[in-house]
PDB file of N, CA and C in Angstrom:
ATOM      1  N   UNK W   1      19.086 -35.913 -14.526  1.00 46.00           N
ATOM      2  CA  UNK W   1      17.764 -35.729 -13.942  1.00 46.00           C
ATOM      3  C   UNK W   1      17.961 -35.357 -12.471  1.00 46.00           C
ATOM      4  N   UNK W   2      17.579 -34.165 -12.124  1.00 58.00           N
ATOM      5  CA  UNK W   2      17.709 -33.732 -10.733  1.00 58.00           C
ATOM      6  C   UNK W   2      16.356 -33.245 -10.229  1.00 58.00           C
ATOM      7  N   UNK W   3      16.158 -33.402  -8.936  1.00 61.00           N
ATOM      8  CA  UNK W   3      14.916 -32.944  -8.321  1.00 61.00           C
ATOM      9  C   UNK W   3      15.151 -31.576  -7.698  1.00 61.00           C
ATOM     10  N   UNK W   4      14.259 -30.672  -7.956  1.00 71.00           N
ATOM     11  CA  UNK W   4      14.393 -29.307  -7.459  1.00 71.00           C
ATOM     12  C   UNK W   4      13.671 -29.150  -6.127  1.00 71.00           C
ATOM     13  N   UNK W   5      14.170 -29.821  -5.105  1.00 73.00           N
ATOM     14  CA  UNK W   5      13.516 -29.820  -3.800  1.00 73.00           C
ATOM     15  C   UNK W   5      13.474 -28.418  -3.209  1.00 73.00           C
ATOM     16  N   UNK W   6      14.588 -27.710  -3.287  1.00 77.00           N
ATOM     17  CA  UNK W   6      14.649 -26.376  -2.688  1.00 77.00           C
ATOM     18  C   UNK W   6      13.708 -25.416  -3.417  1.00 77.00           C
ATOM     19  N   UNK W   7      13.718 -25.446  -4.740  1.00 81.00           N
ATOM     20  CA  UNK W   7      12.852 -24.548  -5.520  1.00 81.00           C
ATOM     21  C   UNK W   7      11.374 -24.852  -5.268  1.00 81.00           C
ATOM     22  N   UNK W   8      11.008 -26.123  -5.368  1.00 76.00           N
ATOM     23  CA  UNK W   8       9.611 -26.513  -5.147  1.00 76.00           C
ATOM     24  C   UNK W   8       9.180 -26.175  -3.728  1.00 76.00           C
ATOM     25  N   UNK W   9      10.020 -26.514  -2.766  1.00 77.00           N
ATOM     26  CA  UNK W   9       9.698 -26.236  -1.367  1.00 77.00           C
ATOM     27  C   UNK W   9       9.542 -24.754  -1.095  1.00 77.00           C
ATOM     28  N   UNK W  10      10.437 -23.951  -1.640  1.00 84.00           N
ATOM     29  CA  UNK W  10      10.366 -22.505  -1.431  1.00 84.00           C
ATOM     30  C   UNK W  10       9.091 -21.918  -2.014  1.00 84.00           C
ATOM     31  N   UNK W  11       8.756 -22.319  -3.235  1.00 86.00           N
ATOM     32  CA  UNK W  11       7.533 -21.808  -3.877  1.00 86.00           C
ATOM     33  C   UNK W  11       6.297 -22.197  -3.071  1.00 86.00           C
ATOM     34  N   UNK W  12       6.220 -23.461  -2.652  1.00 83.00           N
ATOM     35  CA  UNK W  12       5.050 -23.913  -1.896  1.00 83.00           C
ATOM     36  C   UNK W  12       4.963 -23.249  -0.524  1.00 83.00           C
ATOM     37  N   UNK W  13       6.093 -23.100   0.140  1.00 85.00           N
ATOM     38  CA  UNK W  13       6.079 -22.479   1.465  1.00 85.00           C
ATOM     39  C   UNK W  13       5.665 -21.019   1.371  1.00 85.00           C
ATOM     40  N   UNK W  14       6.174 -20.298   0.382  1.00 91.00           N
ATOM     41  CA  UNK W  14       5.786 -18.891   0.199  1.00 91.00           C
ATOM     42  C   UNK W  14       4.294 -18.788  -0.124  1.00 91.00           C
ATOM     43  N   UNK W  15       3.807 -19.677  -1.002  1.00 89.00           N
ATOM     44  CA  UNK W  15       2.380 -19.655  -1.348  1.00 89.00           C
ATOM     45  C   UNK W  15       1.521 -19.965  -0.124  1.00 89.00           C
ATOM     46  N   UNK W  16       1.939 -20.947   0.664  1.00 87.00           N
ATOM     47  CA  UNK W  16       1.155 -21.310   1.842  1.00 87.00           C
ATOM     48  C   UNK W  16       1.174 -20.201   2.886  1.00 87.00           C
ATOM     49  N   UNK W  17       2.337 -19.644   3.155  1.00 89.00           N
ATOM     50  CA  UNK W  17       2.429 -18.568   4.146  1.00 89.00           C
ATOM     51  C   UNK W  17       1.606 -17.366   3.694  1.00 89.00           C
ATOM     52  N   UNK W  18       1.597 -17.091   2.403  1.00 93.00           N
ATOM     53  CA  UNK W  18       0.791 -15.977   1.887  1.00 93.00           C
ATOM     54  C   UNK W  18      -0.698 -16.220   2.109  1.00 93.00           C
ATOM     55  N   UNK W  19      -1.176 -17.412   1.756  1.00 91.00           N
ATOM     56  CA  UNK W  19      -2.597 -17.693   1.949  1.00 91.00           C
ATOM     57  C   UNK W  19      -2.947 -17.770   3.429  1.00 91.00           C
ATOM     58  N   UNK W  20      -2.031 -18.275   4.245  1.00 88.00           N
ATOM     59  CA  UNK W  20      -2.278 -18.336   5.689  1.00 88.00           C
ATOM     60  C   UNK W  20      -2.329 -16.928   6.288  1.00 88.00           C
ATOM     61  N   UNK W  21      -1.461 -16.044   5.814  1.00 93.00           N
ATOM     62  CA  UNK W  21      -1.483 -14.659   6.295  1.00 93.00           C
ATOM     63  C   UNK W  21      -2.793 -13.976   5.909  1.00 93.00           C
ATOM     64  N   UNK W  22      -3.261 -14.226   4.691  1.00 94.00           N
ATOM     65  CA  UNK W  22      -4.551 -13.664   4.279  1.00 94.00           C
ATOM     66  C   UNK W  22      -5.672 -14.170   5.175  1.00 94.00           C
ATOM     67  N   UNK W  23      -5.594 -15.434   5.563  1.00 91.00           N
ATOM     68  CA  UNK W  23      -6.598 -15.993   6.472  1.00 91.00           C
ATOM     69  C   UNK W  23      -6.484 -15.368   7.863  1.00 91.00           C
ATOM     70  N   UNK W  24      -5.268 -15.265   8.391  1.00 91.00           N
ATOM     71  CA  UNK W  24      -5.075 -14.735   9.747  1.00 91.00           C
ATOM     72  C   UNK W  24      -5.467 -13.264   9.862  1.00 91.00           C
ATOM     73  N   UNK W  25      -5.274 -12.495   8.797  1.00 94.00           N
ATOM     74  CA  UNK W  25      -5.646 -11.076   8.829  1.00 94.00           C
ATOM     75  C   UNK W  25      -7.100 -10.835   8.452  1.00 94.00           C
ATOM     76  N   UNK W  26      -7.863 -11.896   8.248  1.00 92.00           N
ATOM     77  CA  UNK W  26      -9.284 -11.773   7.999  1.00 92.00           C
ATOM     78  C   UNK W  26      -9.656 -11.435   6.567  1.00 92.00           C
ATOM     79  N   UNK W  27      -8.698 -11.443   5.664  1.00 94.00           N
ATOM     80  CA  UNK W  27      -8.987 -11.131   4.265  1.00 94.00           C
ATOM     81  C   UNK W  27      -9.605 -12.342   3.576  1.00 94.00           C
ATOM     82  N   UNK W  28      -9.203 -13.518   4.007  1.00 92.00           N
ATOM     83  CA  UNK W  28      -9.690 -14.761   3.418  1.00 92.00           C
ATOM     84  C   UNK W  28     -10.327 -15.598   4.521  1.00 92.00           C
ATOM     85  N   UNK W  29     -11.422 -16.238   4.207  1.00 92.00           N
ATOM     86  CA  UNK W  29     -12.095 -17.123   5.150  1.00 92.00           C
ATOM     87  C   UNK W  29     -11.295 -18.424   5.299  1.00 92.00           C
ATOM     88  N   UNK W  30     -11.368 -19.054   6.460  1.00 87.00           N
ATOM     89  CA  UNK W  30     -10.622 -20.287   6.692  1.00 87.00           C
ATOM     90  C   UNK W  30     -11.075 -21.387   5.740  1.00 87.00           C
ATOM     91  N   UNK W  31     -12.367 -21.421   5.419  1.00 90.00           N
ATOM     92  CA  UNK W  31     -12.863 -22.437   4.488  1.00 90.00           C
ATOM     93  C   UNK W  31     -12.237 -22.272   3.111  1.00 90.00           C
ATOM     94  N   UNK W  32     -12.076 -21.032   2.683  1.00 91.00           N
ATOM     95  CA  UNK W  32     -11.458 -20.769   1.377  1.00 91.00           C
ATOM     96  C   UNK W  32      -9.989 -21.205   1.405  1.00 91.00           C
ATOM     97  N   UNK W  33      -9.299 -20.845   2.476  1.00 89.00           N
ATOM     98  CA  UNK W  33      -7.891 -21.235   2.641  1.00 89.00           C
ATOM     99  C   UNK W  33      -7.757 -22.753   2.591  1.00 89.00           C
ATOM    100  N   UNK W  34      -8.584 -23.464   3.334  1.00 84.00           N
ATOM    101  CA  UNK W  34      -8.542 -24.928   3.343  1.00 84.00           C
ATOM    102  C   UNK W  34      -8.908 -25.501   1.982  1.00 84.00           C
ATOM    103  N   UNK W  35      -9.918 -24.932   1.351  1.00 89.00           N
ATOM    104  CA  UNK W  35     -10.365 -25.440   0.058  1.00 89.00           C
ATOM    105  C   UNK W  35      -9.276 -25.279  -1.004  1.00 89.00           C
ATOM    106  N   UNK W  36      -8.579 -24.144  -0.989  1.00 88.00           N
ATOM    107  CA  UNK W  36      -7.500 -23.912  -1.945  1.00 88.00           C
ATOM    108  C   UNK W  36      -6.442 -25.002  -1.812  1.00 88.00           C
ATOM    109  N   UNK W  37      -6.006 -25.269  -0.586  1.00 84.00           N
ATOM    110  CA  UNK W  37      -4.947 -26.255  -0.386  1.00 84.00           C
ATOM    111  C   UNK W  37      -5.445 -27.680  -0.573  1.00 84.00           C
ATOM    112  N   UNK W  38      -6.698 -27.945  -0.307  1.00 83.00           N
ATOM    113  CA  UNK W  38      -7.237 -29.276  -0.592  1.00 83.00           C
ATOM    114  C   UNK W  38      -7.324 -29.514  -2.096  1.00 83.00           C
ATOM    115  N   UNK W  39      -7.670 -28.483  -2.867  1.00 88.00           N
ATOM    116  CA  UNK W  39      -7.717 -28.613  -4.325  1.00 88.00           C
ATOM    117  C   UNK W  39      -6.314 -28.818  -4.880  1.00 88.00           C
ATOM    118  N   UNK W  40      -5.344 -28.058  -4.372  1.00 84.00           N
ATOM    119  CA  UNK W  40      -3.962 -28.248  -4.809  1.00 84.00           C
ATOM    120  C   UNK W  40      -3.504 -29.664  -4.485  1.00 84.00           C
ATOM    121  N   UNK W  41      -3.825 -30.137  -3.295  1.00 81.00           N
ATOM    122  CA  UNK W  41      -3.468 -31.493  -2.881  1.00 81.00           C
ATOM    123  C   UNK W  41      -4.097 -32.527  -3.814  1.00 81.00           C
ATOM    124  N   UNK W  42      -5.365 -32.346  -4.148  1.00 85.00           N
ATOM    125  CA  UNK W  42      -6.064 -33.276  -5.034  1.00 85.00           C
ATOM    126  C   UNK W  42      -5.448 -33.287  -6.430  1.00 85.00           C
ATOM    127  N   UNK W  43      -5.170 -32.097  -6.985  1.00 86.00           N
ATOM    128  CA  UNK W  43      -4.597 -32.036  -8.322  1.00 86.00           C
ATOM    129  C   UNK W  43      -3.224 -32.692  -8.387  1.00 86.00           C
ATOM    130  N   UNK W  44      -2.397 -32.424  -7.389  1.00 80.00           N
ATOM    131  CA  UNK W  44      -1.069 -33.026  -7.368  1.00 80.00           C
ATOM    132  C   UNK W  44      -1.178 -34.542  -7.214  1.00 80.00           C
ATOM    133  N   UNK W  45      -2.111 -34.992  -6.383  1.00 82.00           N
ATOM    134  CA  UNK W  45      -2.313 -36.428  -6.231  1.00 82.00           C
ATOM    135  C   UNK W  45      -2.740 -37.062  -7.546  1.00 82.00           C
ATOM    136  N   UNK W  46      -3.693 -36.464  -8.230  1.00 86.00           N
ATOM    137  CA  UNK W  46      -4.186 -37.039  -9.481  1.00 86.00           C
ATOM    138  C   UNK W  46      -3.087 -37.108 -10.543  1.00 86.00           C
ATOM    139  N   UNK W  47      -2.275 -36.063 -10.626  1.00 81.00           N
ATOM    140  CA  UNK W  47      -1.193 -36.073 -11.610  1.00 81.00           C
ATOM    141  C   UNK W  47      -0.150 -37.133 -11.263  1.00 81.00           C
ATOM    142  N   UNK W  48       0.271 -37.172  -9.995  1.00 80.00           N
ATOM    143  CA  UNK W  48       1.269 -38.161  -9.581  1.00 80.00           C
ATOM    144  C   UNK W  48       0.734 -39.578  -9.744  1.00 80.00           C
ATOM    145  N   UNK W  49      -0.523 -39.781  -9.398  1.00 83.00           N
ATOM    146  CA  UNK W  49      -1.131 -41.094  -9.530  1.00 83.00           C
ATOM    147  C   UNK W  49      -1.242 -41.481 -11.008  1.00 83.00           C
ATOM    148  N   UNK W  50      -1.636 -40.548 -11.845  1.00 84.00           N
ATOM    149  CA  UNK W  50      -1.761 -40.832 -13.275  1.00 84.00           C
ATOM    150  C   UNK W  50      -0.431 -41.199 -13.909  1.00 84.00           C
ATOM    151  N   UNK W  51       0.603 -40.451 -13.597  1.00 79.00           N
ATOM    152  CA  UNK W  51       1.930 -40.750 -14.149  1.00 79.00           C
ATOM    153  C   UNK W  51       2.445 -42.075 -13.592  1.00 79.00           C
ATOM    154  N   UNK W  52       2.251 -42.303 -12.302  1.00 80.00           N
ATOM    155  CA  UNK W  52       2.661 -43.576 -11.709  1.00 80.00           C
ATOM    156  C   UNK W  52       1.923 -44.750 -12.319  1.00 80.00           C
ATOM    157  N   UNK W  53       0.638 -44.583 -12.558  1.00 84.00           N
ATOM    158  CA  UNK W  53      -0.166 -45.639 -13.175  1.00 84.00           C
ATOM    159  C   UNK W  53       0.324 -45.896 -14.603  1.00 84.00           C
ATOM    160  N   UNK W  54       0.604 -44.834 -15.335  1.00 81.00           N
ATOM    161  CA  UNK W  54       1.101 -44.984 -16.701  1.00 81.00           C
ATOM    162  C   UNK W  54       2.437 -45.720 -16.722  1.00 81.00           C
ATOM    163  N   UNK W  55       3.342 -45.343 -15.824  1.00 78.00           N
ATOM    164  CA  UNK W  55       4.634 -46.031 -15.758  1.00 78.00           C
ATOM    165  C   UNK W  55       4.464 -47.499 -15.389  1.00 78.00           C
ATOM    166  N   UNK W  56       3.559 -47.790 -14.467  1.00 81.00           N
ATOM    167  CA  UNK W  56       3.295 -49.177 -14.074  1.00 81.00           C
ATOM    168  C   UNK W  56       2.691 -49.968 -15.228  1.00 81.00           C
ATOM    169  N   UNK W  57       1.746 -49.358 -15.928  1.00 83.00           N
ATOM    170  CA  UNK W  57       1.110 -50.028 -17.063  1.00 83.00           C
ATOM    171  C   UNK W  57       2.134 -50.319 -18.160  1.00 83.00           C
ATOM    172  N   UNK W  58       3.018 -49.382 -18.437  1.00 79.00           N
ATOM    173  CA  UNK W  58       4.046 -49.614 -19.455  1.00 79.00           C
ATOM    174  C   UNK W  58       4.971 -50.752 -19.045  1.00 79.00           C
ATOM    175  N   UNK W  59       5.317 -50.803 -17.761  1.00 78.00           N
ATOM    176  CA  UNK W  59       6.189 -51.874 -17.271  1.00 78.00           C
ATOM    177  C   UNK W  59       5.466 -53.219 -17.345  1.00 78.00           C
ATOM    178  N   UNK W  60       4.192 -53.253 -16.957  1.00 81.00           N
ATOM    179  CA  UNK W  60       3.428 -54.499 -17.001  1.00 81.00           C
ATOM    180  C   UNK W  60       3.234 -55.005 -18.427  1.00 81.00           C
ATOM    181  N   UNK W  61       3.186 -54.089 -19.379  1.00 83.00           N
ATOM    182  CA  UNK W  61       3.040 -54.484 -20.778  1.00 83.00           C
ATOM    183  C   UNK W  61       4.366 -54.942 -21.386  1.00 83.00           C
ATOM    184  N   UNK W  62       5.424 -54.858 -20.605  1.00 80.00           N
ATOM    185  CA  UNK W  62       6.718 -55.314 -21.089  1.00 80.00           C
ATOM    186  C   UNK W  62       7.507 -54.259 -21.834  1.00 80.00           C
ATOM    187  N   UNK W  63       7.059 -53.036 -21.767  1.00 74.00           N
ATOM    188  CA  UNK W  63       7.773 -51.948 -22.435  1.00 74.00           C
ATOM    189  C   UNK W  63       8.848 -51.471 -21.475  1.00 74.00           C
ATOM    190  N   UNK W  64      10.079 -51.870 -21.750  1.00 68.00           N
ATOM    191  CA  UNK W  64      11.165 -51.531 -20.837  1.00 68.00           C
ATOM    192  C   UNK W  64      11.755 -50.164 -21.126  1.00 68.00           C
ATOM    193  N   UNK W  65      11.696 -49.734 -22.366  1.00 65.00           N
ATOM    194  CA  UNK W  65      12.207 -48.406 -22.719  1.00 65.00           C
ATOM    195  C   UNK W  65      11.060 -47.416 -22.574  1.00 65.00           C
ATOM    196  N   UNK W  66      11.102 -46.617 -21.518  1.00 63.00           N
ATOM    197  CA  UNK W  66      10.059 -45.626 -21.271  1.00 63.00           C
ATOM    198  C   UNK W  66      10.079 -44.629 -22.438  1.00 63.00           C
ATOM    199  N   UNK W  67       8.932 -44.360 -23.063  1.00 60.00           N
ATOM    200  CA  UNK W  67       8.912 -43.441 -24.210  1.00 60.00           C
ATOM    201  C   UNK W  67       9.484 -42.055 -23.890  1.00 60.00           C
ATOM    202  N   UNK W  68       9.237 -41.584 -22.704  1.00 61.00           N
ATOM    203  CA  UNK W  68       9.725 -40.265 -22.339  1.00 61.00           C
ATOM    204  C   UNK W  68      10.274 -40.345 -20.917  1.00 61.00           C
ATOM    205  N   UNK W  69      11.578 -40.208 -20.781  1.00 67.00           N
ATOM    206  CA  UNK W  69      12.219 -40.335 -19.472  1.00 67.00           C
ATOM    207  C   UNK W  69      11.728 -39.263 -18.506  1.00 67.00           C
ATOM    208  N   UNK W  70      11.144 -38.192 -19.015  1.00 72.00           N
ATOM    209  CA  UNK W  70      10.627 -37.133 -18.155  1.00 72.00           C
ATOM    210  C   UNK W  70       9.444 -37.599 -17.310  1.00 72.00           C
ATOM    211  N   UNK W  71       8.795 -38.696 -17.690  1.00 70.00           N
ATOM    212  CA  UNK W  71       7.687 -39.208 -16.879  1.00 70.00           C
ATOM    213  C   UNK W  71       8.167 -39.572 -15.476  1.00 70.00           C
ATOM    214  N   UNK W  72       9.323 -40.203 -15.391  1.00 73.00           N
ATOM    215  CA  UNK W  72       9.865 -40.567 -14.085  1.00 73.00           C
ATOM    216  C   UNK W  72      10.207 -39.301 -13.300  1.00 73.00           C
ATOM    217  N   UNK W  73      10.768 -38.323 -13.981  1.00 74.00           N
ATOM    218  CA  UNK W  73      11.115 -37.058 -13.330  1.00 74.00           C
ATOM    219  C   UNK W  73       9.860 -36.356 -12.815  1.00 74.00           C
ATOM    220  N   UNK W  74       8.814 -36.311 -13.646  1.00 71.00           N
ATOM    221  CA  UNK W  74       7.563 -35.680 -13.224  1.00 71.00           C
ATOM    222  C   UNK W  74       6.982 -36.394 -12.014  1.00 71.00           C
ATOM    223  N   UNK W  75       7.030 -37.706 -12.038  1.00 73.00           N
ATOM    224  CA  UNK W  75       6.477 -38.477 -10.932  1.00 73.00           C
ATOM    225  C   UNK W  75       7.225 -38.158  -9.627  1.00 73.00           C
ATOM    226  N   UNK W  76       8.533 -38.057  -9.698  1.00 76.00           N
ATOM    227  CA  UNK W  76       9.292 -37.751  -8.482  1.00 76.00           C
ATOM    228  C   UNK W  76       9.101 -36.298  -8.049  1.00 76.00           C
ATOM    229  N   UNK W  77       8.958 -35.371  -9.003  1.00 77.00           N
ATOM    230  CA  UNK W  77       8.724 -33.972  -8.643  1.00 77.00           C
ATOM    231  C   UNK W  77       7.394 -33.815  -7.897  1.00 77.00           C
ATOM    232  N   UNK W  78       6.366 -34.504  -8.361  1.00 76.00           N
ATOM    233  CA  UNK W  78       5.075 -34.418  -7.674  1.00 76.00           C
ATOM    234  C   UNK W  78       5.123 -35.133  -6.324  1.00 76.00           C
ATOM    235  N   UNK W  79       5.988 -36.128  -6.184  1.00 78.00           N
ATOM    236  CA  UNK W  79       6.206 -36.738  -4.878  1.00 78.00           C
ATOM    237  C   UNK W  79       6.803 -35.736  -3.900  1.00 78.00           C
ATOM    238  N   UNK W  80       7.678 -34.865  -4.395  1.00 79.00           N
ATOM    239  CA  UNK W  80       8.252 -33.817  -3.552  1.00 79.00           C
ATOM    240  C   UNK W  80       7.165 -32.833  -3.136  1.00 79.00           C
ATOM    241  N   UNK W  81       6.265 -32.496  -4.061  1.00 78.00           N
ATOM    242  CA  UNK W  81       5.125 -31.647  -3.710  1.00 78.00           C
ATOM    243  C   UNK W  81       4.363 -32.260  -2.544  1.00 78.00           C
ATOM    244  N   UNK W  82       4.129 -33.566  -2.605  1.00 78.00           N
ATOM    245  CA  UNK W  82       3.402 -34.250  -1.536  1.00 78.00           C
ATOM    246  C   UNK W  82       4.096 -34.102  -0.196  1.00 78.00           C
ATOM    247  N   UNK W  83       5.408 -34.183  -0.195  1.00 79.00           N
ATOM    248  CA  UNK W  83       6.161 -34.063   1.049  1.00 79.00           C
ATOM    249  C   UNK W  83       5.871 -32.731   1.730  1.00 79.00           C
ATOM    250  N   UNK W  84       5.896 -31.643   0.974  1.00 78.00           N
ATOM    251  CA  UNK W  84       5.658 -30.326   1.552  1.00 78.00           C
ATOM    252  C   UNK W  84       4.181 -30.118   1.889  1.00 78.00           C
ATOM    253  N   UNK W  85       3.302 -30.575   1.024  1.00 78.00           N
ATOM    254  CA  UNK W  85       1.873 -30.362   1.254  1.00 78.00           C
ATOM    255  C   UNK W  85       1.386 -31.189   2.444  1.00 78.00           C
ATOM    256  N   UNK W  86       2.072 -32.280   2.751  1.00 79.00           N
ATOM    257  CA  UNK W  86       1.744 -33.051   3.947  1.00 79.00           C
ATOM    258  C   UNK W  86       1.789 -32.171   5.189  1.00 79.00           C
ATOM    259  N   UNK W  87       2.832 -31.360   5.310  1.00 80.00           N
ATOM    260  CA  UNK W  87       2.959 -30.496   6.480  1.00 80.00           C
ATOM    261  C   UNK W  87       1.884 -29.417   6.507  1.00 80.00           C
ATOM    262  N   UNK W  88       1.521 -28.886   5.340  1.00 77.00           N
ATOM    263  CA  UNK W  88       0.439 -27.902   5.287  1.00 77.00           C
ATOM    264  C   UNK W  88      -0.875 -28.549   5.697  1.00 77.00           C
ATOM    265  N   UNK W  89      -1.108 -29.756   5.213  1.00 76.00           N
ATOM    266  CA  UNK W  89      -2.334 -30.472   5.531  1.00 76.00           C
ATOM    267  C   UNK W  89      -2.409 -30.774   7.029  1.00 76.00           C
ATOM    268  N   UNK W  90      -1.286 -31.170   7.622  1.00 80.00           N
ATOM    269  CA  UNK W  90      -1.261 -31.424   9.067  1.00 80.00           C
ATOM    270  C   UNK W  90      -1.526 -30.148   9.851  1.00 80.00           C
ATOM    271  N   UNK W  91      -0.979 -29.035   9.393  1.00 77.00           N
ATOM    272  CA  UNK W  91      -1.185 -27.764  10.090  1.00 77.00           C
ATOM    273  C   UNK W  91      -2.650 -27.327   9.999  1.00 77.00           C
ATOM    274  N   UNK W  92      -3.260 -27.502   8.838  1.00 75.00           N
ATOM    275  CA  UNK W  92      -4.662 -27.117   8.661  1.00 75.00           C
ATOM    276  C   UNK W  92      -5.565 -27.960   9.554  1.00 75.00           C
ATOM    277  N   UNK W  93      -5.279 -29.250   9.650  1.00 77.00           N
ATOM    278  CA  UNK W  93      -6.146 -30.182  10.375  1.00 77.00           C
ATOM    279  C   UNK W  93      -5.562 -30.595  11.716  1.00 77.00           C
ATOM    280  N   UNK W  94      -4.716 -29.768  12.319  1.00 81.00           N
ATOM    281  CA  UNK W  94      -4.027 -30.135  13.547  1.00 81.00           C
ATOM    282  C   UNK W  94      -4.987 -30.435  14.697  1.00 81.00           C
ATOM    283  N   UNK W  95      -6.019 -29.635  14.863  1.00 79.00           N
ATOM    284  CA  UNK W  95      -6.948 -29.842  15.980  1.00 79.00           C
ATOM    285  C   UNK W  95      -7.659 -31.185  15.843  1.00 79.00           C
ATOM    286  N   UNK W  96      -8.137 -31.489  14.640  1.00 79.00           N
ATOM    287  CA  UNK W  96      -8.810 -32.768  14.424  1.00 79.00           C
ATOM    288  C   UNK W  96      -7.852 -33.922  14.624  1.00 79.00           C
ATOM    289  N   UNK W  97      -6.623 -33.759  14.153  1.00 76.00           N
ATOM    290  CA  UNK W  97      -5.626 -34.807  14.306  1.00 76.00           C
ATOM    291  C   UNK W  97      -5.281 -35.029  15.770  1.00 76.00           C
ATOM    292  N   UNK W  98      -5.147 -33.938  16.508  1.00 81.00           N
ATOM    293  CA  UNK W  98      -4.825 -34.052  17.931  1.00 81.00           C
ATOM    294  C   UNK W  98      -5.953 -34.762  18.677  1.00 81.00           C
ATOM    295  N   UNK W  99      -7.203 -34.442  18.357  1.00 81.00           N
ATOM    296  CA  UNK W  99      -8.337 -35.115  18.991  1.00 81.00           C
ATOM    297  C   UNK W  99      -8.333 -36.601  18.663  1.00 81.00           C
ATOM    298  N   UNK W 100      -8.004 -36.932  17.426  1.00 78.00           N
ATOM    299  CA  UNK W 100      -7.981 -38.336  17.005  1.00 78.00           C
ATOM    300  C   UNK W 100      -6.896 -39.104  17.727  1.00 78.00           C
ATOM    301  N   UNK W 101      -5.717 -38.514  17.872  1.00 80.00           N
ATOM    302  CA  UNK W 101      -4.595 -39.189  18.534  1.00 80.00           C
ATOM    303  C   UNK W 101      -4.840 -39.329  20.022  1.00 80.00           C
ATOM    304  N   UNK W 102      -5.360 -38.273  20.657  1.00 80.00           N
ATOM    305  CA  UNK W 102      -5.535 -38.266  22.103  1.00 80.00           C
ATOM    306  C   UNK W 102      -6.845 -38.903  22.572  1.00 80.00           C
ATOM    307  N   UNK W 103      -7.653 -39.337  21.626  1.00 78.00           N
ATOM    308  CA  UNK W 103      -8.944 -39.937  21.963  1.00 78.00           C
ATOM    309  C   UNK W 103      -8.710 -41.233  22.746  1.00 78.00           C
ATOM    310  N   UNK W 104      -9.401 -41.328  23.865  1.00 60.00           N
ATOM    311  CA  UNK W 104      -9.287 -42.537  24.678  1.00 60.00           C
ATOM    312  C   UNK W 104     -10.451 -43.456  24.380  1.00 60.00           C
ATOM    313  N   UNK W 105     -10.139 -44.755  24.324  1.00 53.00           N
ATOM    314  CA  UNK W 105     -11.104 -45.754  23.929  1.00 53.00           C
ATOM    315  C   UNK W 105     -12.245 -45.892  24.825  1.00 53.00           C
TER     316      UNK W 105
END
């Protein structure tokens, strides 16, 4: 069982740079660009959460032999997606994040 960090990262980075270029050249609206990546983020979260919940439920029920070892692999692969999408999310919301961090009480 190996994680394809380079493959997943390359695909996501190319997809993000492509959508960002479409936004910067005025072909795509910023709201559409943000919405696309927020939907991708939501879908990946739901899948990772669902698989994690299933693995936890199986463990809590005392089922030690996971029916399909690929569940653990899928869960870790979607965790890798989260790692890369975190940076895209920070880049999209950088101004809001900077205001939040630099806000004085």
